[in-house]
Coordinates of N, CA, C and O in Angstrom, one line a residue:
X3 N -17.5 -81.5 45.4 CA -18.2 -82.2 44.5 C -17.8 -83.4 44.1 O -16.6 -83.7 43.8
X4 N -18.8 -84.2 43.7 CA -18.3 -85.9 43.8 C -18.9 -86.3 42.2 O -20.0 -86.1 41.9
X5 N -18.3 -87.3 41.6 CA -18.5 -87.5 40.2 C -18.6 -89.1 40.4 O -17.3 -89.4 40.7
X6 N -19.6 -89.6 40.3 CA -19.7 -91.5 40.3 C -19.7 -91.9 39.2 O -21.0 -91.4 38.5
X7 N -18.7 -92.3 38.2 CA -18.7 -92.9 37.2 C -19.3 -94.1 37.3 O -18.6 -95.2 37.7
X8 N -20.4 -94.6 36.5 CA -21.5 -96.0 36.4 C -21.6 -95.8 37.8 O -21.7 -97.1 38.5
X9 N -22.6 -95.2 38.0 CA -23.3 -95.2 39.3 C -24.3 -95.9 39.8 O -24.6 -96.2 40.8
X10 N -25.0 -96.6 39.2 CA -25.6 -97.8 39.1 C -27.0 -97.3 39.5 O -27.2 -96.2 38.9
X11 N -27.5 -97.5 40.5 CA -28.9 -97.3 41.2 C -28.7 -95.9 42.1 O -29.9 -95.7 42.9
X12 N -27.6 -95.5 42.1 CA -27.6 -94.2 42.7 C -27.2 -93.8 44.6 O -27.3 -93.0 45.4
X13 N -27.0 -95.2 44.9 CA -26.8 -95.3 46.5 C -25.7 -94.6 46.9 O -25.7 -93.5 47.7
X14 N -24.4 -94.2 46.4 CA -23.5 -93.5 46.7 C -23.6 -91.8 46.6 O -23.5 -91.2 47.3
X15 N -24.2 -91.5 45.5 CA -24.8 -90.1 45.2 C -25.7 -89.8 46.1 O -25.6 -88.7 46.6
X16 N -26.7 -90.7 46.5 CA -27.4 -90.5 47.6 C -26.8 -90.1 49.1 O -27.0 -89.4 49.7
X17 N -25.6 -91.1 49.4 CA -25.0 -90.9 50.7 C -24.0 -89.5 50.5 O -24.0 -88.7 51.5
X18 N -23.7 -89.3 49.3 CA -23.0 -88.0 49.1 C -24.1 -86.6 49.3 O -23.7 -85.8 50.1
X19 N -25.1 -86.7 48.8 CA -26.2 -85.8 49.1 C -26.6 -85.4 50.7 O -26.7 -84.4 51.1
X20 N -26.8 -86.8 51.3 CA -27.1 -86.5 52.5 C -25.9 -85.9 53.5 O -26.2 -85.2 54.7
X21 N -24.7 -85.6 53.1 CA -23.6 -84.9 53.6 C -23.3 -83.6 53.0 O -22.1 -82.8 52.8
X22 N -24.7 -83.1 52.3 CA -24.3 -82.1 51.5 C -23.4 -81.5 50.5 O -22.8 -80.6 50.5
X23 N -22.7 -82.9 49.9 CA -22.2 -82.9 48.6 C -23.0 -82.5 47.5 O -24.2 -82.9 47.4
X24 N -22.2 -81.7 46.6 CA -23.1 -81.7 45.1 C -22.5 -83.0 44.4 O -21.2 -83.2 44.3
X25 N -23.6 -83.9 43.9 CA -23.3 -85.3 43.4 C -23.8 -85.2 42.1 O -24.8 -84.9 41.5
X26 N -23.0 -86.1 41.1 CA -23.5 -86.1 39.7 C -23.2 -87.6 39.2 O -21.8 -88.1 40.0
X27 N -23.7 -88.1 38.7 CA -23.5 -89.7 38.5 C -23.5 -89.9 36.8 O -24.1 -88.8 36.1
X28 N -22.8 -90.6 36.1 CA -22.9 -91.2 34.8 C -23.4 -92.5 34.9 O -22.5 -93.5 35.8
X29 N -24.1 -93.0 34.0 CA -24.6 -94.4 34.0 C -25.3 -94.7 32.4 O -25.9 -93.7 32.0
X30 N -25.0 -95.8 32.0 CA -25.8 -96.0 30.9 C -26.9 -96.8 31.1 O -27.7 -96.9 30.0
X31 N -27.3 -97.3 32.0 CA -28.3 -98.2 32.0 C -29.6 -97.5 32.3 O -29.7 -97.0 33.7
X32 N -30.7 -97.2 31.7 CA -31.8 -96.5 31.7 C -32.7 -97.1 32.9 O -33.1 -96.4 33.8
X33 N -32.6 -98.2 33.3 CA -33.7 -99.0 34.6 C -32.7 -98.4 35.8 O -33.9 -97.9 36.6
X34 N -31.4 -98.3 36.0 CA -30.7 -97.8 37.3 C -30.9 -96.3 37.1 O -31.1 -95.7 38.3
X35 N -30.9 -95.5 36.0 CA -31.2 -94.3 36.2 C -32.6 -94.0 36.8 O -32.7 -93.2 37.5
X36 N -33.3 -94.4 36.0 CA -34.7 -94.5 36.7 C -34.8 -94.6 38.3 O -35.6 -93.7 38.6
X37 N -34.3 -95.5 38.4 CA -34.3 -95.8 39.8 C -33.5 -95.0 40.7 O -34.6 -94.3 41.8
X38 N -32.8 -94.8 40.5 CA -32.1 -93.4 41.4 C -32.5 -92.0 41.2 O -32.6 -91.1 42.5
X39 N -33.1 -91.9 40.0 CA -33.8 -90.3 40.1 C -35.2 -90.6 40.9 O -35.5 -89.6 41.2
X40 N -35.8 -91.5 40.5 CA -37.2 -91.6 41.0 C -37.1 -92.0 42.7 O -37.8 -91.3 43.4
X41 N -36.2 -92.7 43.1 CA -36.1 -93.2 44.7 C -35.2 -92.0 45.2 O -35.5 -91.7 46.7
X42 N -34.0 -91.3 44.8 CA -33.3 -90.4 45.7 C -33.1 -89.0 45.1 O -32.7 -88.1 45.7
X43 N -33.7 -88.8 43.8 CA -33.8 -87.4 43.4 C -32.3 -87.1 42.9 O -32.1 -85.6 43.0
X44 N -31.4 -87.8 42.5 CA -30.1 -87.4 42.3 C -30.0 -86.9 40.7 O -30.8 -87.4 39.8
X45 N -28.9 -86.3 40.7 CA -28.4 -85.8 39.1 C -27.6 -87.0 38.3 O -26.5 -87.4 38.9
X46 N -28.1 -87.1 37.6 CA -27.4 -88.3 36.5 C -27.5 -88.0 35.1 O -28.1 -87.8 34.4
X47 N -26.2 -88.4 34.4 CA -26.0 -88.0 32.9 C -26.0 -89.3 32.6 O -25.6 -90.4 32.7
X48 N -26.8 -89.6 31.5 CA -26.9 -90.8 30.6 C -25.9 -91.0 29.5 O -26.0 -89.6 28.8
X49 N -25.4 -91.8 30.0 CA -24.2 -92.0 28.5 C -23.0 -92.5 28.9 O -22.6 -93.0 30.1
X50 N -22.2 -93.1 27.8 CA -21.0 -93.8 28.0 C -19.5 -92.6 28.4 O -19.7 -91.8 27.4
X51 N -19.4 -92.9 29.4 CA -18.3 -91.7 30.2 C -17.5 -91.1 29.0 O -16.8 -90.0 29.0
X52 N -16.8 -91.9 28.2 CA -15.9 -91.4 27.3 C -16.3 -90.9 26.0 O -15.6 -90.3 25.5
X53 N -17.8 -90.9 26.1 CA -18.5 -90.2 24.9 C -18.9 -89.0 25.4 O -19.5 -88.0 24.6
X54 N -19.0 -88.5 26.5 CA -19.5 -87.4 26.9 C -18.4 -86.4 27.1 O -17.4 -86.2 27.9
X55 N -19.1 -85.1 26.9 CA -18.2 -83.8 27.3 C -18.6 -83.1 28.5 O -19.9 -82.8 28.6
X56 N -17.9 -82.8 29.5 CA -18.2 -82.8 30.9 C -17.2 -81.5 30.9 O -16.1 -81.4 30.9
X57 N -18.1 -80.3 31.1 CA -17.2 -79.0 31.7 C -16.8 -78.7 33.1 O -15.9 -78.1 33.4
X58 N -17.7 -79.4 33.9 CA -17.6 -79.4 35.4 C -16.3 -80.4 36.2 O -16.0 -81.2 35.4
X59 N -15.7 -79.4 37.2 CA -14.7 -79.8 37.8 C -15.2 -80.4 39.1 O -15.7 -80.0 39.6
X60 N -14.7 -81.7 39.3 CA -14.9 -82.2 40.6 C -13.7 -82.4 41.6 O -12.7 -82.1 41.4
X61 N -14.3 -82.7 43.2 CA -13.2 -82.7 43.9 C -12.9 -84.6 44.4 O -11.7 -84.5 44.6
X62 N -13.9 -85.2 44.0 CA -13.6 -86.6 44.0 C -14.5 -87.1 42.8 O -15.6 -86.9 42.5
X63 N -13.6 -88.3 42.4 CA -14.3 -89.1 41.2 C -14.0 -90.4 41.3 O -13.1 -90.9 42.2
X64 N -15.1 -91.3 41.6 CA -15.5 -92.7 41.9 C -15.2 -93.8 40.8 O -16.5 -93.1 40.0
X65 N -15.0 -94.8 40.5 CA -15.0 -95.6 39.5 C -15.0 -97.0 40.2 O -14.0 -97.6 40.2
X66 N -16.5 -97.5 40.4 CA -16.3 -98.5 41.2 C -17.0 -99.7 40.2 O -18.2 -99.4 39.5
X67 N -16.0 -101.1 39.9 CA -16.6 -101.8 38.8 C -16.8 -101.2 37.8 O -17.8 -101.6 36.8
X68 N -16.0 -100.2 37.1 CA -16.1 -99.8 36.1 C -14.8 -99.8 34.8 O -14.8 -100.1 33.9
X69 N -13.4 -99.5 35.7 CA -12.1 -99.5 34.5 C -12.2 -100.7 33.9 O -11.6 -100.7 32.7
X70 N -12.7 -102.0 34.3 CA -12.3 -103.1 33.5 C -13.3 -103.2 32.3 O -13.0 -104.0 31.6
X71 N -14.2 -102.4 32.1 CA -14.9 -102.4 31.3 C -14.8 -101.3 30.3 O -15.6 -101.4 29.1
X72 N -13.7 -100.3 30.3 CA -13.6 -99.7 29.3 C -12.5 -99.9 28.5 O -11.8 -101.1 28.5
X73 N -12.6 -99.4 27.1 CA -11.9 -100.0 26.0 C -10.4 -99.4 26.1 O -9.9 -100.1 25.8
X74 N -10.4 -98.4 26.8 CA -9.0 -97.9 26.8 C -8.8 -97.3 28.4 O -9.2 -96.1 28.5
X75 N -8.2 -98.2 29.1 CA -8.6 -97.8 30.6 C -7.6 -96.3 31.0 O -7.9 -95.4 31.4
X76 N -6.4 -96.3 29.9 CA -5.4 -95.4 30.3 C -6.3 -93.6 30.0 O -6.6 -93.1 30.4
X77 N -6.8 -93.8 28.7 CA -7.8 -92.7 27.9 C -8.8 -92.1 29.3 O -9.1 -90.8 29.5
X78 N -9.4 -93.5 29.7 CA -10.3 -92.9 31.1 C -10.0 -92.4 32.3 O -10.5 -91.6 32.6
X79 N -8.5 -93.0 32.6 CA -7.8 -92.1 33.5 C -7.5 -90.7 33.4 O -7.7 -89.8 34.1
X80 N -6.9 -90.5 32.3 CA -6.8 -89.3 31.6 C -7.7 -88.2 31.6 O -7.7 -87.2 32.0
X81 N -9.2 -89.1 31.1 CA -10.1 -88.0 31.4 C -10.7 -87.7 32.7 O -11.0 -86.3 32.9
X82 N -10.7 -88.5 33.5 CA -10.9 -88.6 35.3 C -9.6 -87.3 35.8 O -10.2 -86.7 36.1
X83 N -8.4 -87.2 35.0 CA -7.5 -86.4 35.9 C -7.8 -85.1 35.4 O -7.8 -84.2 36.0
X84 N -8.5 -84.9 34.0 CA -8.8 -83.5 33.4 C -9.8 -82.9 34.3 O -10.1 -81.5 34.2
X85 N -11.0 -83.6 34.6 CA -11.9 -83.6 35.2 C -11.9 -83.3 36.9 O -12.7 -82.8 37.5
X86 N -10.9 -83.4 37.6 CA -10.6 -83.3 38.9 C -9.9 -81.9 39.1 O -9.2 -81.3 38.3
X87 N -10.5 -81.4 40.1 CA -9.7 -80.0 40.7 C -8.2 -80.2 41.3 O -7.7 -81.7 41.2
X88 N -7.7 -79.5 41.3 CA -6.2 -79.5 41.9 C -6.3 -80.6 43.1 O -7.2 -80.2 44.2
X89 N -5.5 -81.4 43.4 CA -5.6 -82.1 44.7 C -6.7 -83.1 44.6 O -7.1 -83.7 45.8
X90 N -7.1 -82.9 43.5 CA -8.5 -84.2 43.4 C -8.0 -85.6 43.9 O -7.1 -86.1 43.8
X91 N -9.3 -86.5 44.1 CA -9.2 -87.6 44.6 C -10.0 -88.6 43.8 O -11.2 -88.1 43.3
X92 N -9.1 -89.6 43.2 CA -9.7 -90.7 42.6 C -9.6 -91.9 43.0 O -8.7 -92.5 43.5
X93 N -11.0 -92.9 43.2 CA -11.1 -93.6 44.0 C -11.7 -95.1 42.9 O -12.8 -94.7 42.3
X94 N -10.9 -95.8 43.0 CA -11.3 -97.0 42.0 C -11.4 -98.2 42.7 O -10.6 -98.7 43.6
X95 N -12.5 -99.2 42.4 CA -12.7 -100.4 42.8 C -12.7 -101.4 41.8 O -13.3 -100.9 40.6
X96 N -11.9 -102.4 41.5 CA -12.0 -103.4 40.8 C -11.6 -104.5 41.1 O -10.9 -104.6 42.0
X97 N -12.0 -105.7 40.2 CA -11.7 -107.3 40.5 C -10.1 -107.2 40.9 O -9.5 -106.7 40.1
X98 N -9.5 -107.9 41.9 CA -8.1 -108.3 41.9 C -7.7 -109.8 41.3 O -7.8 -110.5 41.8
X99 N -7.2 -109.4 39.7 CA -6.6 -110.4 39.2 C -5.5 -111.2 39.8 O -5.2 -112.4 39.5
X100 N -5.1 -110.7 41.0 CA -3.7 -111.4 42.0 C -4.6 -112.0 43.3 O -3.8 -112.3 44.1
X101 N -5.6 -112.1 43.2 CA -6.1 -112.6 44.3 C -6.1 -114.1 44.8 O -6.1 -114.6 43.4
X102 N -6.1 -114.6 45.8 CA -6.3 -116.3 45.7 C -7.2 -116.9 45.0 O -7.2 -117.8 44.2
X103 N -8.4 -116.1 45.1 CA -9.6 -116.8 44.4 C -9.3 -116.8 42.6 O -9.8 -117.9 42.1
X104 N -8.8 -115.7 42.0 CA -8.8 -115.7 40.9 C -7.6 -116.5 40.5 O -7.6 -117.3 39.4
X105 N -6.5 -116.5 41.3 CA -5.9 -117.7 40.6 C -5.8 -118.9 40.9 O -5.5 -119.7 40.1
X106 N -6.7 -119.2 42.1 CA -7.0 -120.7 42.0 C -8.2 -121.3 40.8 O -8.0 -122.2 40.5
X107 N -9.0 -120.5 40.8 CA -10.2 -120.8 39.7 C -9.9 -120.5 38.3 O -10.5 -120.9 37.7
X108 N -9.0 -119.3 38.2 CA -8.7 -119.1 36.6 C -9.6 -119.0 36.1 O -10.6 -118.0 35.9
X109 N -10.0 -119.7 34.8 CA -11.0 -119.0 34.0 C -12.3 -119.3 34.5 O -13.6 -118.9 34.0
X110 N -12.6 -120.3 35.8 CA -13.8 -120.2 36.4 C -14.1 -119.2 37.4 O -15.2 -118.9 37.6
X111 N -13.4 -118.0 37.7 CA -13.4 -117.1 38.6 C -14.4 -116.2 38.1 O -14.5 -116.0 36.9
X112 N -15.2 -116.0 38.9 CA -16.6 -115.2 38.6 C -16.3 -113.8 38.0 O -17.2 -113.4 37.1
X113 N -15.2 -113.4 38.1 CA -15.0 -111.9 37.5 C -14.1 -112.0 36.2 O -13.9 -111.0 35.6
X114 N -14.1 -113.4 35.9 CA -13.6 -113.7 34.3 C -14.7 -113.7 33.2 O -15.1 -114.8 33.2
X115 N -15.0 -112.6 33.0 CA -16.0 -112.5 32.1 C -16.1 -111.5 30.6 O -16.6 -110.6 30.6
X116 N -15.1 -112.2 30.1 CA -15.1 -111.5 28.7 C -16.4 -111.7 28.0 O -16.8 -113.1 28.0
X117 N -16.9 -110.9 27.0 CA -16.1 -109.6 26.5 C -16.4 -108.5 27.4 O -16.3 -107.4 27.1
X118 N -17.5 -108.8 28.8 CA -17.9 -107.5 29.6 C -16.4 -107.1 30.4 O -16.5 -105.8 30.3
X119 N -15.9 -107.7 30.7 CA -14.5 -107.4 31.6 C -13.3 -107.6 30.4 O -13.1 -108.6 29.9
X120 N -12.9 -106.2 30.1 CA -12.0 -106.1 28.9 C -10.4 -106.3 29.4 O -9.7 -106.6 28.6
X121 N -10.3 -105.5 30.7 CA -9.0 -105.8 31.6 C -9.1 -106.3 32.9 O -10.3 -106.3 33.4
X122 N -7.9 -106.9 33.2 CA -7.9 -107.1 34.6 C -6.7 -106.5 35.2 O -5.7 -106.7 34.5
X123 N -6.8 -106.1 36.6 CA -5.8 -105.4 37.2 C -5.3 -106.2 38.4 O -5.9 -107.0 39.1
X124 N -4.1 -106.1 38.8 CA -3.7 -106.5 40.1 C -3.3 -104.9 40.6 O -3.4 -103.7 40.2
X125 N -3.0 -104.9 42.1 CA -3.1 -103.2 42.7 C -1.7 -103.0 41.8 O -1.8 -102.0 41.7
X126 N -0.6 -103.8 41.9 CA 0.4 -103.5 41.0 C 0.4 -102.6 39.6 O 0.8 -101.5 39.1
X127 N -0.5 -103.3 38.9 CA -0.8 -102.9 37.6 C -1.8 -101.6 37.7 O -1.6 -100.6 36.7
X128 N -2.6 -101.7 38.4 CA -3.4 -100.6 38.8 C -2.7 -99.2 39.0 O -3.1 -98.1 38.3
X129 N -1.9 -99.5 40.1 CA -1.0 -98.4 40.6 C -0.3 -97.7 39.1 O -0.1 -96.6 39.0
X130 N 0.4 -98.5 38.4 CA 1.0 -98.6 37.4 C 0.3 -97.2 36.4 O 0.6 -96.5 36.1
X131 N -0.6 -98.1 35.9 CA -1.5 -97.1 34.9 C -2.1 -95.9 35.7 O -2.0 -94.8 34.6
X132 N -2.5 -95.8 36.5 CA -2.8 -94.4 37.5 C -1.6 -93.6 37.5 O -1.9 -92.4 37.2
X133 N -0.3 -94.0 37.7 CA 0.8 -93.4 37.8 C 1.3 -92.6 36.8 O 1.5 -91.6 36.6
X134 N 1.0 -93.4 35.4 CA 1.2 -93.0 34.4 C 0.4 -91.8 33.9 O 0.6 -91.0 33.0
X135 N -1.0 -92.3 34.2 CA -1.8 -90.8 34.0 C -1.8 -89.7 34.9 O -2.6 -88.6 34.5
X136 N -0.8 -89.6 35.7 CA -0.5 -88.6 36.8 C -1.1 -88.6 38.2 O -0.9 -87.7 38.8
X137 N -1.4 -89.9 38.2 CA -1.9 -89.8 39.8 C -0.8 -90.4 40.7 O -0.2 -91.4 40.5
X138 N -0.9 -90.2 42.0 CA -0.1 -90.6 43.1 C -0.9 -91.7 43.9 O -2.3 -91.3 44.4
X139 N -0.4 -92.9 44.2 CA -1.2 -93.7 44.8 C -1.1 -93.4 46.5 O -0.2 -93.0 47.1
X140 N -2.1 -93.3 47.0 CA -2.3 -93.1 48.6 C -2.6 -94.2 49.4 O -2.5 -94.2 50.8
X141 N -3.2 -95.3 48.8 CA -3.3 -96.2 49.6 C -4.7 -97.2 49.2 O -5.5 -96.9 48.2
X142 N -4.8 -98.4 49.7 CA -6.0 -99.3 49.5 C -6.9 -99.1 50.7 O -6.4 -99.1 51.8
X143 N -7.9 -99.8 50.7 CA -9.1 -99.8 51.7 C -10.2 -100.9 51.5 O -10.4 -101.0 50.4
X144 N -10.8 -101.2 52.6 CA -12.0 -101.9 52.5 C -11.9 -103.2 51.6 O -12.1 -102.7 50.2
X145 N -11.9 -104.3 52.3 CA -12.1 -105.4 50.9 C -13.4 -106.2 51.7 O -13.4 -106.5 52.9
X146 N -14.2 -106.4 50.5 CA -15.3 -107.3 50.9 C -14.8 -108.8 51.6 O -14.2 -109.3 50.6
X147 N -15.1 -109.3 52.5 CA -14.9 -110.7 52.5 C -15.3 -112.1 51.7 O -14.5 -112.7 51.5
X148 N -16.2 -111.5 51.0 CA -16.6 -112.7 50.2 C -16.2 -112.3 48.4 O -16.5 -112.8 47.8
X149 N -15.5 -111.3 48.2 CA -15.0 -110.8 47.0 C -13.7 -110.2 47.0 O -13.4 -109.0 47.6
X150 N -12.9 -110.6 46.5 CA -11.5 -110.3 46.7 C -11.7 -109.3 45.5 O -10.9 -109.5 44.5
X151 N -11.3 -107.8 46.0 CA -11.0 -107.0 44.7 C -10.1 -105.7 45.4 O -9.9 -106.0 46.5
X152 N -10.0 -104.9 44.9 CA -9.3 -103.9 45.0 C -10.1 -102.4 44.8 O -11.0 -102.1 44.5
X153 N -9.6 -102.1 46.2 CA -10.1 -100.3 46.4 C -9.1 -99.5 46.7 O -8.3 -99.7 47.7
X154 N -8.9 -98.8 45.9 CA -7.7 -97.8 46.0 C -7.6 -96.4 45.6 O -8.7 -96.1 45.0
X155 N -7.3 -95.6 46.4 CA -7.1 -94.1 46.4 C -6.1 -93.3 45.7 O -4.8 -93.8 45.9
X156 N -6.1 -92.7 44.8 CA -5.3 -91.9 44.1 C -5.4 -90.4 44.3 O -6.5 -90.0 44.4
X157 N -4.3 -89.5 44.4 CA -4.4 -88.1 44.4 C -4.1 -87.6 43.2 O -3.0 -88.1 42.4
X158 N -4.6 -86.6 42.4 CA -4.1 -85.9 41.3 C -2.7 -85.3 41.5 O -2.4 -84.5 42.6
X159 N -1.7 -85.7 40.8 CA -0.3 -84.7 40.9 C -0.7 -83.6 40.3 O -1.0 -83.5 39.1
X160 N -0.5 -82.7 40.5 CA -0.6 -81.1 40.2 C 1.0 -80.7 39.4 O 0.6 -79.6 39.3
X161 N 2.0 -81.4 39.5 CA 3.1 -80.7 39.1 C 3.5 -81.3 37.7 O 4.5 -81.2 37.1
X162 N 2.6 -81.8 36.9 CA 2.4 -82.2 35.4 C 2.4 -81.2 34.5 O 1.9 -80.0 34.9

């Protein structure tokens, strides 16, 4: 079972469906929800993740380009923890404030867009906040050559 928070146009949900995963998305943008449902027939919950009551548990939760938008990222991570099954996996993608481009361009960096982006993470700070929320860092993967960002995988620690 996959939950894609901030699922946008539903492309990841559709890929999960193709391999027979049970997929659910959360999205706030009406246009993107309409496209995803019409094009892929995927299941999407409309609303703000932090204000939704979700009873289901998931094996994998993805948050691509979302954590930097949350007013309280730690609370968002704790909510993800509660929604994951034992040994569940959390995958986070976010701009890397420690990237060469971010350091070089500073306020001109294309990812520096307050008030849309409320928080900025390096791999070190992302690992630290996730570990405080009960996750174990398992590694990073796949970097777009044109955009320096973090793609990190965390495992739910079940001994808490």
